[in-house]
């Protein structure tokens, strides 16, 4: 469990800053640049007054700088003053750069150290929270292995939600997450935003009846501006405007609607929008073509804004229905094309099978013909062998008969001589 929390907390070592290397101020964020500049004290020094010097002193200063004096006090003093001003400006710029570098390095060291302490604190808090919530520990393990169920309905604290969002940001198995009625605080929005920025498969997020305020909804809206997977967001019964004192979060939501192209349903019922919140959402929705359901009930928004929102939602629903019809027709066309392709493939397969069978049939016929030829050749060879054998035997028989005949004749001739 401790190892899991340490991985979630990402408690990395504090990076070292090179004292000799210069800090590129332009690469810092606007907030960091302002903090650095606030540490730099202004340089109120003034250049020396050449007109306060005597003629001999002016002459010596000019000669030291390689300038030929004219011999006229006012002219030489004015020329020397120009040189004093230039030198002072260069020295002042150098001093300011040194001050700026010193301020930037000290600020970055303090910032890195502070963030390291914050990360260590987060890890300790998350370890304690995981120890108290076995369900959270199980889900963190599943999320780490990217083996979560598609839908999750969890009871967690703000610290638990932070640990969960850090891990779920890199999973692909989760589709729906319900964190409603968990008393999640405004700071949790930062981690929900991290989840929405990095997770590319989550399509439904329910955050009903929490304590998410302007800061949280601002972070969430910023993340949704670039999100391309979330289709349903429920923020019902959250104090999004802090009792209509801070509309920055709702303004960010309105701005998000001008950029997001995947969100279909947004539930803002009883979120204390007020007339200003309704106006901001109406302005944003005017440039949105994809949101089809926006629940803004029990918010005391202006009648004109409510009408404008309703009109826009109707247009979006019509476009969405047209889009669905187009998709349906497209899928039908794809289905027909797939059926035709299957028929073609089946026909081709049957043709290939027929050709293969015919080829095999021809091959079998050829094989049988070759076997028959081989059999006939074998029979002929056997007949030839038998004929040769019979002829040889007949010749041998004839030869033996001839020899016996000669023997008989020879025996008959010998008997006649004896007589």
GROMACS .gro file of C-alpha atoms in nm:
model
  419
    1UNK     CA    1   0.000   0.000   0.000
    2UNK     CA    2   0.282   0.240   0.086
    3UNK     CA    3   0.457   0.169  -0.243
    4UNK     CA    4   0.133   0.236  -0.431
    5UNK     CA    5   0.084   0.569  -0.256
    6UNK     CA    6   0.443   0.671  -0.320
    7UNK     CA    7   0.398   0.604  -0.689
    8UNK     CA    8   0.078   0.807  -0.689
    9UNK     CA    9   0.236   1.095  -0.499
   10UNK     CA   10   0.535   1.109  -0.733
   11UNK     CA   11   0.765   1.234  -0.459
   12UNK     CA   12   1.065   1.302  -0.678
   13UNK     CA   13   1.395   1.447  -0.564
   14UNK     CA   14   1.438   1.821  -0.561
   15UNK     CA   15   1.625   1.922  -0.880
   16UNK     CA   16   1.944   2.121  -0.835
   17UNK     CA   17   1.984   2.465  -0.990
   18UNK     CA   18   2.314   2.558  -1.150
   19UNK     CA   19   2.441   2.882  -0.999
   20UNK     CA   20   2.650   2.955  -1.308
   21UNK     CA   21   2.372   2.897  -1.560
   22UNK     CA   22   2.135   3.183  -1.637
   23UNK     CA   23   1.761   3.147  -1.595
   24UNK     CA   24   1.559   3.215  -1.910
   25UNK     CA   25   1.292   3.444  -1.767
   26UNK     CA   26   1.089   3.431  -2.088
   27UNK     CA   27   1.024   3.060  -2.038
   28UNK     CA   28   0.861   3.111  -1.699
   29UNK     CA   29   0.486   3.134  -1.667
   30UNK     CA   30   0.326   3.477  -1.634
   31UNK     CA   31   0.259   3.412  -1.266
   32UNK     CA   32   0.620   3.313  -1.200
   33UNK     CA   33   0.755   3.612  -1.395
   34UNK     CA   34   0.543   3.848  -1.188
   35UNK     CA   35   0.666   3.685  -0.868
   36UNK     CA   36   1.030   3.719  -0.978
   37UNK     CA   37   0.992   4.082  -1.087
   38UNK     CA   38   0.827   4.165  -0.755
   39UNK     CA   39   1.151   4.063  -0.582
   40UNK     CA   40   1.370   4.296  -0.788
   41UNK     CA   41   1.425   4.636  -0.628
   42UNK     CA   42   1.433   4.931  -0.871
   43UNK     CA   43   1.764   5.103  -0.944
   44UNK     CA   44   1.719   5.476  -0.874
   45UNK     CA   45   2.083   5.570  -0.924
   46UNK     CA   46   2.170   5.863  -1.153
   47UNK     CA   47   2.474   5.917  -1.378
   48UNK     CA   48   2.749   6.159  -1.267
   49UNK     CA   49   2.695   6.527  -1.350
   50UNK     CA   50   2.963   6.638  -1.594
   51UNK     CA   51   2.873   7.004  -1.543
   52UNK     CA   52   2.972   6.972  -1.178
   53UNK     CA   53   3.333   6.901  -1.280
   54UNK     CA   54   3.610   7.152  -1.342
   55UNK     CA   55   3.759   7.206  -1.688
   56UNK     CA   56   4.070   7.003  -1.607
   57UNK     CA   57   3.861   6.716  -1.467
   58UNK     CA   58   3.641   6.715  -1.776
   59UNK     CA   59   3.950   6.710  -1.998
   60UNK     CA   60   4.103   6.419  -1.802
   61UNK     CA   61   3.778   6.217  -1.813
   62UNK     CA   62   3.747   6.270  -2.188
   63UNK     CA   63   4.109   6.174  -2.255
   64UNK     CA   64   4.068   5.860  -2.043
   65UNK     CA   65   3.775   5.764  -2.266
   66UNK     CA   66   3.962   5.839  -2.589
   67UNK     CA   67   3.761   6.152  -2.666
   68UNK     CA   68   3.934   6.462  -2.800
   69UNK     CA   69   3.831   6.773  -2.599
   70UNK     CA   70   3.732   7.081  -2.797
   71UNK     CA   71   3.848   7.325  -2.531
   72UNK     CA   72   3.504   7.476  -2.477
   73UNK     CA   73   3.363   7.399  -2.134
   74UNK     CA   74   2.995   7.364  -2.226
   75UNK     CA   75   3.065   7.156  -2.537
   76UNK     CA   76   3.308   6.926  -2.357
   77UNK     CA   77   3.077   6.890  -2.055
   78UNK     CA   78   2.780   6.806  -2.278
   79UNK     CA   79   2.987   6.549  -2.469
   80UNK     CA   80   3.116   6.395  -2.147
   81UNK     CA   81   2.763   6.388  -2.003
   82UNK     CA   82   2.649   6.181  -2.301
   83UNK     CA   83   2.927   5.934  -2.226
   84UNK     CA   84   2.836   5.931  -1.856
   85UNK     CA   85   2.473   5.861  -1.947
   86UNK     CA   86   2.566   5.576  -2.180
   87UNK     CA   87   2.799   5.415  -1.927
   88UNK     CA   88   2.544   5.452  -1.650
   89UNK     CA   89   2.269   5.295  -1.864
   90UNK     CA   90   2.493   4.997  -1.944
   91UNK     CA   91   2.593   4.953  -1.579
   92UNK     CA   92   2.233   4.989  -1.468
   93UNK     CA   93   2.120   4.724  -1.717
   94UNK     CA   94   2.396   4.491  -1.597
   95UNK     CA   95   2.299   4.544  -1.233
   96UNK     CA   96   1.932   4.484  -1.313
   97UNK     CA   97   2.015   4.161  -1.495
   98UNK     CA   98   2.218   4.043  -1.197
   99UNK     CA   99   1.934   4.130  -0.961
  100UNK     CA  100   1.687   3.959  -1.190
  101UNK     CA  101   1.894   3.641  -1.212
  102UNK     CA  102   1.945   3.635  -0.836
  103UNK     CA  103   1.572   3.686  -0.775
  104UNK     CA  104   1.478   3.420  -1.031
  105UNK     CA  105   1.714   3.159  -0.888
  106UNK     CA  106   1.608   3.223  -0.530
  107UNK     CA  107   1.241   3.213  -0.631
  108UNK     CA  108   1.285   2.887  -0.823
  109UNK     CA  109   1.473   2.726  -0.534
  110UNK     CA  110   1.199   2.824  -0.293
  111UNK     CA  111   0.929   2.709  -0.535
  112UNK     CA  112   1.093   2.371  -0.595
  113UNK     CA  113   1.145   2.321  -0.224
  114UNK     CA  114   0.787   2.421  -0.146
  115UNK     CA  115   0.649   2.186  -0.410
  116UNK     CA  116   0.863   1.902  -0.281
  117UNK     CA  117   0.724   1.956   0.068
  118UNK     CA  118   0.373   1.968  -0.076
  119UNK     CA  119   0.428   1.640  -0.261
  120UNK     CA  120   0.562   1.476   0.053
  121UNK     CA  121   0.260   1.598   0.246
  122UNK     CA  122   0.029   1.466  -0.027
  123UNK     CA  123   0.194   1.124  -0.011
  124UNK     CA  124   0.154   1.105   0.366
  125UNK     CA  125  -0.211   1.208   0.343
  126UNK     CA  126  -0.282   0.958   0.066
  127UNK     CA  127  -0.111   0.673   0.254
  128UNK     CA  128  -0.330   0.742   0.556
  129UNK     CA  129  -0.643   0.770   0.341
  130UNK     CA  130  -0.573   0.445   0.156
  131UNK     CA  131  -0.523   0.270   0.490
  132UNK     CA  132  -0.869   0.386   0.600
  133UNK     CA  133  -1.049   0.300   0.274
  134UNK     CA  134  -1.002  -0.061   0.151
  135UNK     CA  135  -1.228   0.004  -0.149
  136UNK     CA  136  -0.998   0.284  -0.260
  137UNK     CA  137  -0.693   0.059  -0.225
  138UNK     CA  138  -0.857  -0.206  -0.445
  139UNK     CA  139  -0.951   0.048  -0.711
  140UNK     CA  140  -0.604   0.200  -0.714
  141UNK     CA  141  -0.459  -0.144  -0.774
  142UNK     CA  142  -0.703  -0.209  -1.058
  143UNK     CA  143  -0.635   0.133  -1.209
  144UNK     CA  144  -0.261   0.081  -1.191
  145UNK     CA  145  -0.300  -0.248  -1.380
  146UNK     CA  146  -0.550  -0.084  -1.620
  147UNK     CA  147  -0.805  -0.353  -1.535
  148UNK     CA  148  -1.088  -0.148  -1.384
  149UNK     CA  149  -1.454  -0.223  -1.462
  150UNK     CA  150  -1.613   0.013  -1.713
  151UNK     CA  151  -1.825   0.184  -1.447
  152UNK     CA  152  -1.720   0.307  -1.102
  153UNK     CA  153  -1.935   0.447  -0.819
  154UNK     CA  154  -1.702   0.534  -0.530
  155UNK     CA  155  -1.723   0.687  -0.185
  156UNK     CA  156  -1.400   0.878  -0.123
  157UNK     CA  157  -1.276   1.192   0.049
  158UNK     CA  158  -1.105   1.480  -0.129
  159UNK     CA  159  -0.768   1.321  -0.054
  160UNK     CA  160  -0.888   0.985  -0.183
  161UNK     CA  161  -1.023   1.150  -0.498
  162UNK     CA  162  -0.685   1.314  -0.549
  163UNK     CA  163  -0.505   0.980  -0.531
  164UNK     CA  164  -0.766   0.820  -0.755
  165UNK     CA  165  -0.747   1.089  -1.024
  166UNK     CA  166  -0.368   1.068  -1.037
  167UNK     CA  167  -0.390   0.698  -1.122
  168UNK     CA  168  -0.704   0.696  -1.338
  169UNK     CA  169  -0.549   0.963  -1.558
  170UNK     CA  170  -0.344   0.691  -1.726
  171UNK     CA  171  -0.602   0.411  -1.753
  172UNK     CA  172  -0.801   0.312  -2.061
  173UNK     CA  173  -1.049   0.065  -1.914
  174UNK     CA  174  -1.280   0.308  -1.728
  175UNK     CA  175  -1.575   0.465  -1.912
  176UNK     CA  176  -1.794   0.610  -1.635
  177UNK     CA  177  -1.698   0.757  -1.295
  178UNK     CA  178  -1.945   0.860  -1.024
  179UNK     CA  179  -1.801   1.065  -0.736
  180UNK     CA  180  -2.129   1.224  -0.630
  181UNK     CA  181  -2.209   1.310  -0.267
  182UNK     CA  182  -1.852   1.289  -0.141
  183UNK     CA  183  -1.810   1.647  -0.010
  184UNK     CA  184  -1.521   1.701  -0.250
  185UNK     CA  185  -1.366   2.043  -0.190
  186UNK     CA  186  -1.271   2.315  -0.435
  187UNK     CA  187  -0.907   2.203  -0.451
  188UNK     CA  188  -1.014   1.865  -0.592
  189UNK     CA  189  -1.090   2.038  -0.921
  190UNK     CA  190  -0.718   2.047  -0.998
  191UNK     CA  191  -0.700   1.668  -0.990
  192UNK     CA  192  -1.027   1.620  -1.175
  193UNK     CA  193  -0.880   1.845  -1.443
  194UNK     CA  194  -0.570   1.626  -1.455
  195UNK     CA  195  -0.795   1.324  -1.509
  196UNK     CA  196  -0.984   1.496  -1.792
  197UNK     CA  197  -0.666   1.618  -1.960
  198UNK     CA  198  -0.488   1.283  -1.971
  199UNK     CA  199  -0.759   1.017  -1.976
  200UNK     CA  200  -0.881   0.959  -2.332
  201UNK     CA  201  -1.159   0.703  -2.271
  202UNK     CA  202  -1.374   0.845  -1.989
  203UNK     CA  203  -1.711   0.946  -2.136
  204UNK     CA  204  -1.925   1.008  -1.824
  205UNK     CA  205  -1.836   1.197  -1.504
  206UNK     CA  206  -2.083   1.257  -1.222
  207UNK     CA  207  -1.993   1.506  -0.946
  208UNK     CA  208  -2.335   1.583  -0.803
  209UNK     CA  209  -2.376   1.729  -0.451
  210UNK     CA  210  -2.015   1.808  -0.367
  211UNK     CA  211  -1.848   2.133  -0.260
  212UNK     CA  212  -1.688   2.223  -0.591
  213UNK     CA  213  -1.665   2.600  -0.629
  214UNK     CA  214  -1.532   2.857  -0.878
  215UNK     CA  215  -1.174   2.732  -0.862
  216UNK     CA  216  -1.270   2.370  -0.928
  217UNK     CA  217  -1.507   2.444  -1.214
  218UNK     CA  218  -1.247   2.675  -1.370
  219UNK     CA  219  -0.991   2.392  -1.370
  220UNK     CA  220  -1.248   2.146  -1.506
  221UNK     CA  221  -1.355   2.387  -1.780
  222UNK     CA  222  -0.995   2.444  -1.886
  223UNK     CA  223  -0.939   2.068  -1.911
  224UNK     CA  224  -1.261   2.017  -2.108
  225UNK     CA  225  -1.151   2.275  -2.365
  226UNK     CA  226  -0.914   2.013  -2.503
  227UNK     CA  227  -1.094   1.695  -2.397
  228UNK     CA  228  -1.227   1.477  -2.680
  229UNK     CA  229  -1.390   1.188  -2.494
  230UNK     CA  230  -1.627   1.317  -2.222
  231UNK     CA  231  -1.991   1.331  -2.331
  232UNK     CA  232  -2.175   1.367  -1.999
  233UNK     CA  233  -2.086   1.594  -1.704
  234UNK     CA  234  -2.302   1.630  -1.393
  235UNK     CA  235  -2.222   1.925  -1.161
  236UNK     CA  236  -2.565   1.943  -1.000
  237UNK     CA  237  -2.591   2.101  -0.653
  238UNK     CA  238  -2.237   2.240  -0.639
  239UNK     CA  239  -2.168   2.603  -0.532
  240UNK     CA  240  -2.008   2.697  -0.862
  241UNK     CA  241  -2.030   3.074  -0.800
  242UNK     CA  242  -1.981   3.080  -0.422
  243UNK     CA  243  -2.331   3.221  -0.370
  244UNK     CA  244  -2.302   3.442  -0.681
  245UNK     CA  245  -1.984   3.612  -0.557
  246UNK     CA  246  -1.735   3.467  -0.804
  247UNK     CA  247  -1.834   3.397  -1.165
  248UNK     CA  248  -1.485   3.313  -1.293
  249UNK     CA  249  -1.560   2.940  -1.302
  250UNK     CA  250  -1.888   2.980  -1.489
  251UNK     CA  251  -1.719   3.222  -1.729
  252UNK     CA  252  -1.460   2.952  -1.794
  253UNK     CA  253  -1.743   2.704  -1.857
  254UNK     CA  254  -1.891   2.941  -2.114
  255UNK     CA  255  -1.553   2.976  -2.282
  256UNK     CA  256  -1.514   2.598  -2.279
  257UNK     CA  257  -1.841   2.557  -2.470
  258UNK     CA  258  -1.693   2.756  -2.759
  259UNK     CA  259  -1.409   2.503  -2.793
  260UNK     CA  260  -1.539   2.163  -2.683
  261UNK     CA  261  -1.693   1.945  -2.956
  262UNK     CA  262  -1.777   1.621  -2.773
  263UNK     CA  263  -1.978   1.716  -2.462
  264UNK     CA  264  -2.347   1.633  -2.518
  265UNK     CA  265  -2.502   1.674  -2.171
  266UNK     CA  266  -2.418   1.926  -1.898
  267UNK     CA  267  -2.616   1.926  -1.573
  268UNK     CA  268  -2.592   2.255  -1.381
  269UNK     CA  269  -2.915   2.226  -1.186
  270UNK     CA  270  -2.912   2.428  -0.862
  271UNK     CA  271  -2.553   2.553  -0.891
  272UNK     CA  272  -2.631   2.917  -0.798
  273UNK     CA  273  -2.553   3.055  -1.141
  274UNK     CA  274  -2.759   3.371  -1.111
  275UNK     CA  275  -2.825   3.607  -1.398
  276UNK     CA  276  -2.455   3.667  -1.467
  277UNK     CA  277  -2.382   3.295  -1.485
  278UNK     CA  278  -2.673   3.242  -1.721
  279UNK     CA  279  -2.545   3.522  -1.941
  280UNK     CA  280  -2.195   3.373  -1.962
  281UNK     CA  281  -2.330   3.029  -2.051
  282UNK     CA  282  -2.564   3.175  -2.312
  283UNK     CA  283  -2.270   3.355  -2.474
  284UNK     CA  284  -2.063   3.037  -2.482
  285UNK     CA  285  -2.348   2.817  -2.602
  286UNK     CA  286  -2.412   3.055  -2.892
  287UNK     CA  287  -2.088   2.924  -3.049
  288UNK     CA  288  -2.144   2.559  -2.960
  289UNK     CA  289  -2.292   2.307  -3.203
  290UNK     CA  290  -2.273   1.982  -3.006
  291UNK     CA  291  -2.430   2.031  -2.661
  292UNK     CA  292  -2.789   1.903  -2.675
  293UNK     CA  293  -2.890   1.896  -2.308
  294UNK     CA  294  -2.816   2.174  -2.057
  295UNK     CA  295  -3.005   2.153  -1.728
  296UNK     CA  296  -2.997   2.496  -1.561
  297UNK     CA  297  -3.305   2.469  -1.343
  298UNK     CA  298  -3.335   2.640  -1.004
  299UNK     CA  299  -3.064   2.896  -1.083
  300UNK     CA  300  -3.250   3.227  -1.123
  301UNK     CA  301  -3.105   3.300  -1.465
  302UNK     CA  302  -3.246   3.579  -1.679
  303UNK     CA  303  -3.549   3.506  -1.895
  304UNK     CA  304  -3.381   3.631  -2.213
  305UNK     CA  305  -3.077   3.411  -2.149
  306UNK     CA  306  -3.301   3.112  -2.079
  307UNK     CA  307  -3.482   3.168  -2.409
  308UNK     CA  308  -3.155   3.207  -2.599
  309UNK     CA  309  -3.020   2.888  -2.442
  310UNK     CA  310  -3.338   2.697  -2.522
  311UNK     CA  311  -3.334   2.813  -2.885
  312UNK     CA  312  -2.970   2.716  -2.925
  313UNK     CA  313  -3.024   2.375  -2.767
  314UNK     CA  314  -3.312   2.308  -3.006
  315UNK     CA  315  -3.087   2.391  -3.301
  316UNK     CA  316  -2.815   2.168  -3.162
  317UNK     CA  317  -3.064   1.884  -3.109
  318UNK     CA  318  -3.181   1.921  -3.468
  319UNK     CA  319  -2.821   1.908  -3.586
  320UNK     CA  320  -2.756   1.612  -3.361
  321UNK     CA  321  -3.061   1.430  -3.496
  322UNK     CA  322  -2.944   1.505  -3.849
  323UNK     CA  323  -2.602   1.381  -3.754
  324UNK     CA  324  -2.753   1.064  -3.608
  325UNK     CA  325  -2.960   1.013  -3.921
  326UNK     CA  326  -2.652   1.063  -4.133
  327UNK     CA  327  -2.465   0.819  -3.915
  328UNK     CA  328  -2.755   0.574  -3.939
  329UNK     CA  329  -2.761   0.608  -4.317
  330UNK     CA  330  -2.386   0.580  -4.324
  331UNK     CA  331  -2.399   0.266  -4.111
  332UNK     CA  332  -2.675   0.129  -4.333
  333UNK     CA  333  -2.466   0.204  -4.639
  334UNK     CA  334  -2.170   0.044  -4.468
  335UNK     CA  335  -2.388  -0.257  -4.385
  336UNK     CA  336  -2.507  -0.286  -4.744
  337UNK     CA  337  -2.155  -0.247  -4.869
  338UNK     CA  338  -2.041  -0.508  -4.619
  339UNK     CA  339  -2.321  -0.742  -4.731
  340UNK     CA  340  -2.224  -0.693  -5.093
  341UNK     CA  341  -1.864  -0.750  -5.006
  342UNK     CA  342  -1.958  -1.066  -4.815
  343UNK     CA  343  -2.164  -1.184  -5.112
  344UNK     CA  344  -1.876  -1.107  -5.343
  345UNK     CA  345  -1.636  -1.284  -5.112
  346UNK     CA  346  -1.873  -1.581  -5.080
  347UNK     CA  347  -1.915  -1.596  -5.456
  348UNK     CA  348  -1.544  -1.564  -5.503
  349UNK     CA  349  -1.485  -1.831  -5.240
  350UNK     CA  350  -1.736  -2.063  -5.410
  351UNK     CA  351  -1.579  -1.993  -5.748
  352UNK     CA  352  -1.236  -2.057  -5.606
  353UNK     CA  353  -1.366  -2.372  -5.438
  354UNK     CA  354  -1.525  -2.488  -5.767
  355UNK     CA  355  -1.207  -2.412  -5.959
  356UNK     CA  356  -1.006  -2.589  -5.693
  357UNK     CA  357  -1.234  -2.892  -5.709
  358UNK     CA  358  -1.217  -2.894  -6.089
  359UNK     CA  359  -0.844  -2.863  -6.070
  360UNK     CA  360  -0.827  -3.145  -5.821
  361UNK     CA  361  -1.062  -3.348  -6.042
  362UNK     CA  362  -0.837  -3.289  -6.341
  363UNK     CA  363  -0.533  -3.371  -6.132
  364UNK     CA  364  -0.699  -3.693  -6.015
  365UNK     CA  365  -0.786  -3.781  -6.375
  366UNK     CA  366  -0.430  -3.711  -6.476
  367UNK     CA  367  -0.307  -3.914  -6.183
  368UNK     CA  368  -0.535  -4.203  -6.278
  369UNK     CA  369  -0.422  -4.177  -6.640
  370UNK     CA  370  -0.061  -4.179  -6.531
  371UNK     CA  371  -0.127  -4.473  -6.302
  372UNK     CA  372  -0.303  -4.654  -6.586
  373UNK     CA  373  -0.014  -4.580  -6.819
  374UNK     CA  374   0.225  -4.702  -6.556
  375UNK     CA  375   0.014  -5.014  -6.505
  376UNK     CA  376  -0.001  -5.081  -6.879
  377UNK     CA  377   0.370  -5.022  -6.905
  378UNK     CA  378   0.427  -5.259  -6.616
  379UNK     CA  379   0.198  -5.520  -6.774
  380UNK     CA  380   0.375  -5.483  -7.105
  381UNK     CA  381   0.711  -5.514  -6.940
  382UNK     CA  382   0.590  -5.821  -6.755
  383UNK     CA  383   0.452  -5.969  -7.079
  384UNK     CA  384   0.778  -5.895  -7.254
  385UNK     CA  385   0.967  -6.053  -6.968
  386UNK     CA  386   0.745  -6.359  -6.975
  387UNK     CA  387   0.779  -6.389  -7.353
  388UNK     CA  388   1.153  -6.353  -7.327
  389UNK     CA  389   1.155  -6.611  -7.050
  390UNK     CA  390   0.936  -6.847  -7.254
  391UNK     CA  391   1.153  -6.796  -7.560
  392UNK     CA  392   1.464  -6.858  -7.355
  393UNK     CA  393   1.312  -7.173  -7.207
  394UNK     CA  394   1.199  -7.287  -7.552
  395UNK     CA  395   1.546  -7.225  -7.687
  396UNK     CA  396   1.697  -7.410  -7.396
  397UNK     CA  397   1.450  -7.697  -7.447
  398UNK     CA  398   1.529  -7.711  -7.818
  399UNK     CA  399   1.899  -7.702  -7.743
  400UNK     CA  400   1.867  -7.986  -7.495
  401UNK     CA  401   1.658  -8.184  -7.742
  402UNK     CA  402   1.916  -8.128  -8.012
  403UNK     CA  403   2.193  -8.235  -7.778
  404UNK     CA  404   2.005  -8.548  -7.681
  405UNK     CA  405   1.944  -8.623  -8.046
  406UNK     CA  406   2.312  -8.587  -8.122
  407UNK     CA  407   2.399  -8.806  -7.830
  408UNK     CA  408   2.164  -9.074  -7.954
  409UNK     CA  409   2.311  -9.055  -8.302
  410UNK     CA  410   2.657  -9.080  -8.160
  411UNK     CA  411   2.567  -9.383  -7.956
  412UNK     CA  412   2.405  -9.546  -8.258
  413UNK     CA  413   2.716  -9.492  -8.473
  414UNK     CA  414   2.943  -9.651  -8.210
  415UNK     CA  415   2.740  -9.972  -8.196
  416UNK     CA  416   2.763 -10.017  -8.575
  417UNK     CA  417   3.141  -9.996  -8.567
  418UNK     CA  418   3.166 -10.268  -8.302
  419UNK     CA  419   2.961 -10.503  -8.509
   0.00000   0.00000   0.00000
